[in-house]
Every structure is written in structure tokens, then in C-alpha cells.
JSON list of N, CA, C and O and ligand atoms in Angstrom, two decimals:
[
{"chain": "R", "resi": 1, "resn": "UNK", "atom": "N", "xyz": [-30.25, 5.26, 4.26]},
{"chain": "R", "resi": 1, "resn": "UNK", "atom": "CA", "xyz": [-29.18, 6.44, 3.55]},
{"chain": "R", "resi": 1, "resn": "UNK", "atom": "C", "xyz": [-27.58, 5.87, 3.49]},
{"chain": "R", "resi": 1, "resn": "UNK", "atom": "O", "xyz": [-27.08, 5.62, 4.31]},
{"chain": "R", "resi": 2, "resn": "UNK", "atom": "N", "xyz": [-27.11, 5.90, 2.53]},
{"chain": "R", "resi": 2, "resn": "UNK", "atom": "CA", "xyz": [-25.65, 5.30, 2.29]},
{"chain": "R", "resi": 2, "resn": "UNK", "atom": "C", "xyz": [-24.79, 6.24, 2.97]},
{"chain": "R", "resi": 2, "resn": "UNK", "atom": "O", "xyz": [-24.55, 7.42, 2.78]},
{"chain": "R", "resi": 3, "resn": "UNK", "atom": "N", "xyz": [-23.80, 5.71, 3.63]},
{"chain": "R", "resi": 3, "resn": "UNK", "atom": "CA", "xyz": [-22.81, 6.52, 4.31]},
{"chain": "R", "resi": 3, "resn": "UNK", "atom": "C", "xyz": [-21.50, 6.66, 3.19]},
{"chain": "R", "resi": 3, "resn": "UNK", "atom": "O", "xyz": [-21.51, 5.83, 2.35]},
{"chain": "R", "resi": 4, "resn": "UNK", "atom": "N", "xyz": [-20.60, 7.36, 3.56]},
{"chain": "R", "resi": 4, "resn": "UNK", "atom": "CA", "xyz": [-19.61, 7.69, 2.67]},
{"chain": "R", "resi": 4, "resn": "UNK", "atom": "C", "xyz": [-18.59, 6.20, 2.37]},
{"chain": "R", "resi": 4, "resn": "UNK", "atom": "O", "xyz": [-18.09, 5.90, 1.59]},
{"chain": "R", "resi": 5, "resn": "UNK", "atom": "N", "xyz": [-18.72, 5.37, 3.62]},
{"chain": "R", "resi": 5, "resn": "UNK", "atom": "CA", "xyz": [-17.91, 4.19, 3.52]},
{"chain": "R", "resi": 5, "resn": "UNK", "atom": "C", "xyz": [-18.67, 3.32, 2.95]},
{"chain": "R", "resi": 5, "resn": "UNK", "atom": "O", "xyz": [-18.00, 2.49, 2.04]},
{"chain": "R", "resi": 6, "resn": "UNK", "atom": "N", "xyz": [-20.02, 3.16, 2.78]},
{"chain": "R", "resi": 6, "resn": "UNK", "atom": "CA", "xyz": [-20.60, 2.41, 1.89]},
{"chain": "R", "resi": 6, "resn": "UNK", "atom": "C", "xyz": [-20.43, 2.63, 0.46]},
{"chain": "R", "resi": 6, "resn": "UNK", "atom": "O", "xyz": [-19.99, 1.57, -0.58]},
{"chain": "R", "resi": 7, "resn": "UNK", "atom": "N", "xyz": [-20.34, 3.86, 0.08]},
{"chain": "R", "resi": 7, "resn": "UNK", "atom": "CA", "xyz": [-20.12, 4.33, -1.21]},
{"chain": "R", "resi": 7, "resn": "UNK", "atom": "C", "xyz": [-18.63, 3.83, -1.67]},
{"chain": "R", "resi": 7, "resn": "UNK", "atom": "O", "xyz": [-18.55, 3.28, -2.83]},
{"chain": "R", "resi": 8, "resn": "UNK", "atom": "N", "xyz": [-17.81, 4.16, -0.76]},
{"chain": "R", "resi": 8, "resn": "UNK", "atom": "CA", "xyz": [-16.36, 3.66, -1.21]},
{"chain": "R", "resi": 8, "resn": "UNK", "atom": "C", "xyz": [-16.19, 2.25, -0.98]},
{"chain": "R", "resi": 8, "resn": "UNK", "atom": "O", "xyz": [-15.57, 1.65, -2.06]},
{"chain": "R", "resi": 9, "resn": "UNK", "atom": "N", "xyz": [-16.78, 1.21, -0.40]},
{"chain": "R", "resi": 9, "resn": "UNK", "atom": "CA", "xyz": [-16.98, -0.05, -0.41]},
{"chain": "R", "resi": 9, "resn": "UNK", "atom": "C", "xyz": [-17.42, -0.35, -1.77]},
{"chain": "R", "resi": 9, "resn": "UNK", "atom": "O", "xyz": [-16.92, -1.56, -2.65]},
{"chain": "R", "resi": 10, "resn": "UNK", "atom": "N", "xyz": [-18.42, 0.12, -2.50]},
{"chain": "R", "resi": 10, "resn": "UNK", "atom": "CA", "xyz": [-18.95, -0.12, -3.60]},
{"chain": "R", "resi": 10, "resn": "UNK", "atom": "C", "xyz": [-18.01, 0.15, -4.65]},
{"chain": "R", "resi": 10, "resn": "UNK", "atom": "O", "xyz": [-17.74, -0.46, -5.63]},
{"chain": "R", "resi": 11, "resn": "UNK", "atom": "N", "xyz": [-17.19, 1.36, -4.22]},
{"chain": "R", "resi": 11, "resn": "UNK", "atom": "CA", "xyz": [-16.46, 1.81, -5.51]},
{"chain": "R", "resi": 11, "resn": "UNK", "atom": "C", "xyz": [-15.22, 0.64, -5.68]},
{"chain": "R", "resi": 11, "resn": "UNK", "atom": "O", "xyz": [-14.73, 0.40, -6.68]},
{"chain": "R", "resi": 12, "resn": "UNK", "atom": "N", "xyz": [-14.83, 0.20, -4.36]},
{"chain": "R", "resi": 12, "resn": "UNK", "atom": "CA", "xyz": [-13.77, -1.23, -4.38]},
{"chain": "R", "resi": 12, "resn": "UNK", "atom": "C", "xyz": [-14.45, -2.20, -5.16]},
{"chain": "R", "resi": 12, "resn": "UNK", "atom": "O", "xyz": [-13.61, -3.08, -6.13]},
{"chain": "R", "resi": 13, "resn": "UNK", "atom": "N", "xyz": [-15.62, -2.53, -4.87]},
{"chain": "R", "resi": 13, "resn": "UNK", "atom": "CA", "xyz": [-16.05, -3.75, -5.63]},
{"chain": "R", "resi": 13, "resn": "UNK", "atom": "C", "xyz": [-16.26, -3.48, -7.08]},
{"chain": "R", "resi": 13, "resn": "UNK", "atom": "O", "xyz": [-15.93, -4.46, -7.67]},
{"chain": "R", "resi": 14, "resn": "UNK", "atom": "N", "xyz": [-16.68, -2.24, -7.28]},
{"chain": "R", "resi": 14, "resn": "UNK", "atom": "CA", "xyz": [-16.63, -2.09, -8.72]},
{"chain": "R", "resi": 14, "resn": "UNK", "atom": "C", "xyz": [-15.43, -2.33, -9.50]},
{"chain": "R", "resi": 14, "resn": "UNK", "atom": "O", "xyz": [-15.37, -2.75, -10.53]},
{"chain": "R", "resi": 15, "resn": "UNK", "atom": "N", "xyz": [-14.44, -2.07, -8.86]},
{"chain": "R", "resi": 15, "resn": "UNK", "atom": "CA", "xyz": [-13.01, -2.28, -9.41]},
{"chain": "R", "resi": 15, "resn": "UNK", "atom": "C", "xyz": [-12.52, -3.61, -9.20]},
{"chain": "R", "resi": 15, "resn": "UNK", "atom": "O", "xyz": [-11.34, -3.95, -9.49]},
{"chain": "R", "resi": 16, "resn": "UNK", "atom": "N", "xyz": [-13.17, -4.57, -8.67]},
{"chain": "R", "resi": 16, "resn": "UNK", "atom": "CA", "xyz": [-12.83, -5.90, -8.67]},
{"chain": "R", "resi": 16, "resn": "UNK", "atom": "C", "xyz": [-11.81, -6.13, -7.63]},
{"chain": "R", "resi": 16, "resn": "UNK", "atom": "O", "xyz": [-10.87, -7.16, -7.81]},
{"chain": "R", "resi": 17, "resn": "UNK", "atom": "N", "xyz": [-11.87, -5.36, -6.61]},
{"chain": "R", "resi": 17, "resn": "UNK", "atom": "CA", "xyz": [-10.67, -5.24, -5.63]},
{"chain": "R", "resi": 17, "resn": "UNK", "atom": "C", "xyz": [-9.17, -5.32, -6.07]},
{"chain": "R", "resi": 17, "resn": "UNK", "atom": "O", "xyz": [-8.35, -5.72, -5.64]},
{"chain": "R", "resi": 18, "resn": "UNK", "atom": "N", "xyz": [-9.08, -4.78, -7.56]},
{"chain": "R", "resi": 18, "resn": "UNK", "atom": "CA", "xyz": [-7.95, -4.37, -7.84]},
{"chain": "R", "resi": 18, "resn": "UNK", "atom": "C", "xyz": [-7.27, -3.09, -7.09]},
{"chain": "R", "resi": 18, "resn": "UNK", "atom": "O", "xyz": [-6.89, -2.12, -7.87]},
{"chain": "R", "resi": 19, "resn": "UNK", "atom": "N", "xyz": [-6.78, -3.36, -5.82]},
{"chain": "R", "resi": 19, "resn": "UNK", "atom": "CA", "xyz": [-6.45, -2.21, -5.11]},
{"chain": "R", "resi": 19, "resn": "UNK", "atom": "C", "xyz": [-5.02, -1.90, -5.20]},
{"chain": "R", "resi": 19, "resn": "UNK", "atom": "O", "xyz": [-4.29, -3.20, -5.71]},
{"chain": "R", "resi": 20, "resn": "UNK", "atom": "N", "xyz": [-4.50, -0.94, -4.91]},
{"chain": "R", "resi": 20, "resn": "UNK", "atom": "CA", "xyz": [-3.06, -0.98, -4.65]},
{"chain": "R", "resi": 20, "resn": "UNK", "atom": "C", "xyz": [-2.10, -1.83, -3.83]},
{"chain": "R", "resi": 20, "resn": "UNK", "atom": "O", "xyz": [-2.96, -2.42, -2.87]},
{"chain": "R", "resi": 21, "resn": "UNK", "atom": "N", "xyz": [-1.27, -2.14, -3.95]},
{"chain": "R", "resi": 21, "resn": "UNK", "atom": "CA", "xyz": [-0.32, -3.02, -3.42]},
{"chain": "R", "resi": 21, "resn": "UNK", "atom": "C", "xyz": [-0.27, -2.75, -2.01]},
{"chain": "R", "resi": 21, "resn": "UNK", "atom": "O", "xyz": [0.03, -1.42, -1.82]},
{"chain": "R", "resi": 22, "resn": "UNK", "atom": "N", "xyz": [-0.65, -3.50, -0.86]},
{"chain": "R", "resi": 22, "resn": "UNK", "atom": "CA", "xyz": [-0.68, -2.88, 0.37]},
{"chain": "R", "resi": 22, "resn": "UNK", "atom": "C", "xyz": [0.34, -3.37, 1.15]},
{"chain": "R", "resi": 22, "resn": "UNK", "atom": "O", "xyz": [0.24, -3.40, 2.58]},
{"chain": "R", "resi": 23, "resn": "UNK", "atom": "N", "xyz": [1.44, -4.16, 0.81]},
{"chain": "R", "resi": 23, "resn": "UNK", "atom": "CA", "xyz": [2.46, -4.54, 1.35]},
{"chain": "R", "resi": 23, "resn": "UNK", "atom": "C", "xyz": [3.91, -4.20, 0.79]},
{"chain": "R", "resi": 23, "resn": "UNK", "atom": "O", "xyz": [3.92, -3.96, -0.53]},
{"chain": "R", "resi": 24, "resn": "UNK", "atom": "N", "xyz": [4.95, -4.31, 1.43]},
{"chain": "R", "resi": 24, "resn": "UNK", "atom": "CA", "xyz": [6.29, -4.07, 0.84]},
{"chain": "R", "resi": 24, "resn": "UNK", "atom": "C", "xyz": [6.57, -5.33, -0.18]},
{"chain": "R", "resi": 24, "resn": "UNK", "atom": "O", "xyz": [6.29, -6.42, -0.24]},
{"chain": "R", "resi": 25, "resn": "UNK", "atom": "N", "xyz": [7.25, -4.62, -1.10]},
{"chain": "R", "resi": 25, "resn": "UNK", "atom": "CA", "xyz": [8.06, -5.70, -1.99]},
{"chain": "R", "resi": 25, "resn": "UNK", "atom": "C", "xyz": [9.49, -6.35, -1.36]},
{"chain": "R", "resi": 25, "resn": "UNK", "atom": "O", "xyz": [10.06, -5.50, -0.75]},
{"chain": "R", "resi": 26, "resn": "UNK", "atom": "N", "xyz": [9.82, -7.38, -1.70]},
{"chain": "R", "resi": 26, "resn": "UNK", "atom": "CA", "xyz": [10.95, -7.60, -1.19]},
{"chain": "R", "resi": 26, "resn": "UNK", "atom": "C", "xyz": [11.87, -7.67, -2.18]},
{"chain": "R", "resi": 26, "resn": "UNK", "atom": "O", "xyz": [11.84, -8.11, -3.39]},
{"chain": "R", "resi": 27, "resn": "UNK", "atom": "N", "xyz": [13.28, -7.17, -1.69]},
{"chain": "R", "resi": 27, "resn": "UNK", "atom": "CA", "xyz": [14.33, -7.21, -2.74]},
{"chain": "R", "resi": 27, "resn": "UNK", "atom": "C", "xyz": [15.81, -7.45, -2.03]},
{"chain": "R", "resi": 27, "resn": "UNK", "atom": "O", "xyz": [16.20, -6.81, -1.12]},
{"chain": "R", "resi": 28, "resn": "UNK", "atom": "N", "xyz": [15.98, -8.94, -2.07]},
{"chain": "R", "resi": 28, "resn": "UNK", "atom": "CA", "xyz": [16.92, -9.45, -1.31]},
{"chain": "R", "resi": 28, "resn": "UNK", "atom": "C", "xyz": [16.54, -9.24, 0.03]},
{"chain": "R", "resi": 28, "resn": "UNK", "atom": "O", "xyz": [15.26, -9.66, 0.65]},
{"chain": "R", "resi": 29, "resn": "UNK", "atom": "N", "xyz": [17.49, -8.63, 1.12]},
{"chain": "R", "resi": 29, "resn": "UNK", "atom": "CA", "xyz": [17.32, -8.37, 2.36]},
{"chain": "R", "resi": 29, "resn": "UNK", "atom": "C", "xyz": [16.71, -7.24, 2.80]},
{"chain": "R", "resi": 29, "resn": "UNK", "atom": "O", "xyz": [16.70, -6.74, 3.78]},
{"chain": "R", "resi": 30, "resn": "UNK", "atom": "N", "xyz": [16.01, -6.54, 1.65]},
{"chain": "R", "resi": 30, "resn": "UNK", "atom": "CA", "xyz": [15.63, -5.29, 1.73]},
{"chain": "R", "resi": 30, "resn": "UNK", "atom": "C", "xyz": [14.25, -5.03, 1.56]},
{"chain": "R", "resi": 30, "resn": "UNK", "atom": "O", "xyz": [13.45, -6.12, 0.96]},
{"chain": "R", "resi": 31, "resn": "UNK", "atom": "N", "xyz": [13.33, -4.12, 2.16]},
{"chain": "R", "resi": 31, "resn": "UNK", "atom": "CA", "xyz": [11.89, -3.86, 1.69]},
{"chain": "R", "resi": 31, "resn": "UNK", "atom": "C", "xyz": [12.11, -2.86, 0.68]},
{"chain": "R", "resi": 31, "resn": "UNK", "atom": "O", "xyz": [12.92, -1.74, 0.56]},
{"chain": "R", "resi": 32, "resn": "UNK", "atom": "N", "xyz": [11.20, -3.06, -0.41]},
{"chain": "R", "resi": 32, "resn": "UNK", "atom": "CA", "xyz": [11.16, -2.05, -1.52]},
{"chain": "R", "resi": 32, "resn": "UNK", "atom": "C", "xyz": [9.62, -1.33, -1.58]},
{"chain": "R", "resi": 32, "resn": "UNK", "atom": "O", "xyz": [8.67, -2.13, -1.54]},
{"chain": "R", "resi": 33, "resn": "UNK", "atom": "N", "xyz": [9.64, -0.08, -1.43]},
{"chain": "R", "resi": 33, "resn": "UNK", "atom": "CA", "xyz": [8.43, 0.77, -1.56]},
{"chain": "R", "resi": 33, "resn": "UNK", "atom": "C", "xyz": [7.75, 0.27, -2.69]},
{"chain": "R", "resi": 33, "resn": "UNK", "atom": "O", "xyz": [8.44, 0.67, -3.91]},
{"chain": "R", "resi": 34, "resn": "UNK", "atom": "N", "xyz": [6.49, -0.27, -2.70]},
{"chain": "R", "resi": 34, "resn": "UNK", "atom": "CA", "xyz": [5.72, -0.25, -4.16]},
{"chain": "R", "resi": 34, "resn": "UNK", "atom": "C", "xyz": [5.21, 0.86, -4.82]},
{"chain": "R", "resi": 34, "resn": "UNK", "atom": "O", "xyz": [5.11, 0.83, -5.90]},
{"chain": "R", "resi": 35, "resn": "UNK", "atom": "N", "xyz": [5.47, 1.98, -3.91]},
{"chain": "R", "resi": 35, "resn": "UNK", "atom": "CA", "xyz": [4.97, 3.05, -4.66]},
{"chain": "R", "resi": 35, "resn": "UNK", "atom": "C", "xyz": [6.05, 4.15, -5.42]},
{"chain": "R", "resi": 35, "resn": "UNK", "atom": "O", "xyz": [6.02, 4.50, -6.41]},
{"chain": "R", "resi": 36, "resn": "UNK", "atom": "N", "xyz": [7.42, 4.15, -4.57]},
{"chain": "R", "resi": 36, "resn": "UNK", "atom": "CA", "xyz": [8.37, 4.87, -5.12]},
{"chain": "R", "resi": 36, "resn": "UNK", "atom": "C", "xyz": [9.56, 4.11, -5.40]},
{"chain": "R", "resi": 36, "resn": "UNK", "atom": "O", "xyz": [10.54, 4.35, -6.19]},
{"chain": "R", "resi": 37, "resn": "UNK", "atom": "N", "xyz": [9.68, 2.83, -5.04]},
{"chain": "R", "resi": 37, "resn": "UNK", "atom": "CA", "xyz": [10.79, 1.97, -5.25]},
{"chain": "R", "resi": 37, "resn": "UNK", "atom": "C", "xyz": [11.80, 2.21, -4.39]},
{"chain": "R", "resi": 37, "resn": "UNK", "atom": "O", "xyz": [12.96, 1.67, -4.42]},
{"chain": "R", "resi": 38, "resn": "UNK", "atom": "N", "xyz": [11.84, 3.12, -3.34]},
{"chain": "R", "resi": 38, "resn": "UNK", "atom": "CA", "xyz": [12.60, 3.09, -2.62]},
{"chain": "R", "resi": 38, "resn": "UNK", "atom": "C", "xyz": [13.00, 1.84, -1.49]},
{"chain": "R", "resi": 38, "resn": "UNK", "atom": "O", "xyz": [12.03, 1.16, -1.23]},
{"chain": "R", "resi": 39, "resn": "UNK", "atom": "N", "xyz": [14.49, 1.83, -1.47]},
{"chain": "R", "resi": 39, "resn": "UNK", "atom": "CA", "xyz": [14.63, 0.35, -0.45]},
{"chain": "R", "resi": 39, "resn": "UNK", "atom": "C", "xyz": [14.90, 0.81, 0.75]},
{"chain": "R", "resi": 39, "resn": "UNK", "atom": "O", "xyz": [15.29, 1.82, 1.23]},
{"chain": "R", "resi": 40, "resn": "UNK", "atom": "N", "xyz": [14.45, -0.05, 1.97]},
{"chain": "R", "resi": 40, "resn": "UNK", "atom": "CA", "xyz": [14.57, 0.26, 3.22]},
{"chain": "R", "resi": 40, "resn": "UNK", "atom": "C", "xyz": [15.02, -1.05, 3.90]},
{"chain": "R", "resi": 40, "resn": "UNK", "atom": "O", "xyz": [14.90, -1.85, 3.39]},
{"chain": "R", "resi": 41, "resn": "UNK", "atom": "N", "xyz": [15.51, -0.74, 5.37]},
{"chain": "R", "resi": 41, "resn": "UNK", "atom": "CA", "xyz": [15.56, -1.89, 6.17]},
{"chain": "R", "resi": 41, "resn": "UNK", "atom": "C", "xyz": [14.56, -2.61, 6.56]},
{"chain": "R", "resi": 41, "resn": "UNK", "atom": "O", "xyz": [13.40, -1.99, 6.40]},
{"chain": "R", "resi": 42, "resn": "UNK", "atom": "N", "xyz": [14.50, -3.88, 6.86]},
{"chain": "R", "resi": 42, "resn": "UNK", "atom": "CA", "xyz": [13.56, -4.80, 7.13]},
{"chain": "R", "resi": 42, "resn": "UNK", "atom": "C", "xyz": [12.71, -4.13, 8.34]},
{"chain": "R", "resi": 42, "resn": "UNK", "atom": "O", "xyz": [11.67, -4.65, 8.35]},
{"chain": "R", "resi": 43, "resn": "UNK", "atom": "N", "xyz": [13.24, -3.47, 9.28]},
{"chain": "R", "resi": 43, "resn": "UNK", "atom": "CA", "xyz": [12.47, -3.16, 10.33]},
{"chain": "R", "resi": 43, "resn": "UNK", "atom": "C", "xyz": [11.71, -1.77, 9.82]},
{"chain": "R", "resi": 43, "resn": "UNK", "atom": "O", "xyz": [10.99, -1.14, 10.77]},
{"chain": "R", "resi": 44, "resn": "UNK", "atom": "N", "xyz": [11.78, -1.23, 8.81]},
{"chain": "R", "resi": 44, "resn": "UNK", "atom": "CA", "xyz": [11.03, -0.08, 8.52]},
{"chain": "R", "resi": 44, "resn": "UNK", "atom": "C", "xyz": [9.65, -0.21, 8.35]},
{"chain": "R", "resi": 44, "resn": "UNK", "atom": "O", "xyz": [9.25, -1.35, 7.99]},
{"chain": "R", "resi": 45, "resn": "UNK", "atom": "N", "xyz": [8.89, 0.61, 8.91]},
{"chain": "R", "resi": 45, "resn": "UNK", "atom": "CA", "xyz": [7.35, 0.57, 8.69]},
{"chain": "R", "resi": 45, "resn": "UNK", "atom": "C", "xyz": [6.77, 1.69, 7.93]},
{"chain": "R", "resi": 45, "resn": "UNK", "atom": "O", "xyz": [5.50, 1.32, 7.49]},
{"chain": "R", "resi": 46, "resn": "UNK", "atom": "N", "xyz": [7.75, 2.38, 7.45]},
{"chain": "R", "resi": 46, "resn": "UNK", "atom": "CA", "xyz": [7.05, 3.46, 6.32]},
{"chain": "R", "resi": 46, "resn": "UNK", "atom": "C", "xyz": [8.18, 3.91, 5.50]},
{"chain": "R", "resi": 46, "resn": "UNK", "atom": "O", "xyz": [9.17, 4.07, 5.80]},
{"chain": "R", "resi": 47, "resn": "UNK", "atom": "N", "xyz": [7.68, 4.24, 4.22]},
{"chain": "R", "resi": 47, "resn": "UNK", "atom": "CA", "xyz": [8.89, 4.68, 3.42]},
{"chain": "R", "resi": 47, "resn": "UNK", "atom": "C", "xyz": [9.18, 5.91, 3.80]},
{"chain": "R", "resi": 47, "resn": "UNK", "atom": "O", "xyz": [8.27, 7.00, 3.94]},
{"chain": "R", "resi": 48, "resn": "UNK", "atom": "N", "xyz": [10.51, 6.30, 3.74]},
{"chain": "R", "resi": 48, "resn": "UNK", "atom": "CA", "xyz": [11.07, 7.68, 4.20]},
{"chain": "R", "resi": 48, "resn": "UNK", "atom": "C", "xyz": [11.18, 8.62, 2.96]},
{"chain": "R", "resi": 48, "resn": "UNK", "atom": "O", "xyz": [11.41, 9.55, 3.21]},
{"chain": "R", "resi": 49, "resn": "UNK", "atom": "N", "xyz": [10.94, 7.98, 1.96]},
{"chain": "R", "resi": 49, "resn": "UNK", "atom": "CA", "xyz": [11.11, 8.62, 0.70]},
{"chain": "R", "resi": 49, "resn": "UNK", "atom": "C", "xyz": [9.64, 9.51, 0.22]},
{"chain": "R", "resi": 49, "resn": "UNK", "atom": "O", "xyz": [9.72, 10.77, 0.25]},
{"chain": "R", "resi": 50, "resn": "UNK", "atom": "N", "xyz": [8.72, 8.33, 0.25]},
{"chain": "R", "resi": 50, "resn": "UNK", "atom": "CA", "xyz": [7.52, 9.24, -0.13]},
{"chain": "R", "resi": 50, "resn": "UNK", "atom": "C", "xyz": [6.46, 9.06, 0.87]},
{"chain": "R", "resi": 50, "resn": "UNK", "atom": "O", "xyz": [5.26, 9.47, 0.83]},
{"chain": "R", "resi": 51, "resn": "UNK", "atom": "N", "xyz": [6.76, 8.58, 2.04]},
{"chain": "R", "resi": 51, "resn": "UNK", "atom": "CA", "xyz": [5.75, 8.61, 3.16]},
{"chain": "R", "resi": 51, "resn": "UNK", "atom": "C", "xyz": [4.75, 7.48, 3.18]},
{"chain": "R", "resi": 51, "resn": "UNK", "atom": "O", "xyz": [3.90, 7.14, 3.93]},
{"chain": "R", "resi": 52, "resn": "UNK", "atom": "N", "xyz": [5.04, 6.69, 2.22]},
{"chain": "R", "resi": 52, "resn": "UNK", "atom": "CA", "xyz": [3.93, 5.19, 1.90]},
{"chain": "R", "resi": 52, "resn": "UNK", "atom": "C", "xyz": [4.35, 4.32, 2.94]},
{"chain": "R", "resi": 52, "resn": "UNK", "atom": "O", "xyz": [5.04, 4.12, 3.48]},
{"chain": "R", "resi": 53, "resn": "UNK", "atom": "N", "xyz": [3.34, 3.67, 3.31]},
{"chain": "R", "resi": 53, "resn": "UNK", "atom": "CA", "xyz": [3.31, 2.74, 4.37]},
{"chain": "R", "resi": 53, "resn": "UNK", "atom": "C", "xyz": [2.10, 1.45, 4.33]},
{"chain": "R", "resi": 53, "resn": "UNK", "atom": "O", "xyz": [1.09, 1.90, 3.57]},
{"chain": "R", "resi": 54, "resn": "UNK", "atom": "N", "xyz": [2.37, 0.53, 4.80]},
{"chain": "R", "resi": 54, "resn": "UNK", "atom": "CA", "xyz": [1.46, -0.65, 4.52]},
{"chain": "R", "resi": 54, "resn": "UNK", "atom": "C", "xyz": [-0.20, -0.29, 5.20]},
{"chain": "R", "resi": 54, "resn": "UNK", "atom": "O", "xyz": [0.03, 0.08, 5.90]},
{"chain": "R", "resi": 55, "resn": "UNK", "atom": "N", "xyz": [-0.96, -0.62, 4.26]},
{"chain": "R", "resi": 55, "resn": "UNK", "atom": "CA", "xyz": [-2.31, -0.39, 4.79]},
{"chain": "R", "resi": 55, "resn": "UNK", "atom": "C", "xyz": [-2.80, -1.36, 5.38]},
{"chain": "R", "resi": 55, "resn": "UNK", "atom": "O", "xyz": [-2.28, -2.61, 5.54]},
{"chain": "V", "resi": 101, "resn": "LIG", "atom": "ZN1", "xyz": [8.12, 5.25, -1.21]}
]
């Protein structure tokens, strides 16, 4: 019997692993949130604007 995790993995496989960006984008010496575009200091671990963080 498939677990919820198995179903989720198959869902990802079906999409060809085109998942969301899971890391910060770089903008000069800043980090840019890939979700909302907010800029943060390099030491930021999560977006203070929308709450996004690297998975
Ligand atoms: Zn954000």
C-alpha cells in the first residue's frame, strides 16, 4: 500500500523534477528570494518578506 510520501515522489517524477527553485538567487552581494524577489543580506536564512526559505 503506497504511503503519502510514495505518491508525492511519483508526483515529482511525473513533473520531470521541474520543482521550484530551492536556493537563493544571487544579486551582487545580496541574496534574492526566488519567490517574491526580496533582497536580503548574505547571512539571511529565510525571507523576511514572504517567509520562503531554501528547502
Ligand atoms: Zn520572499
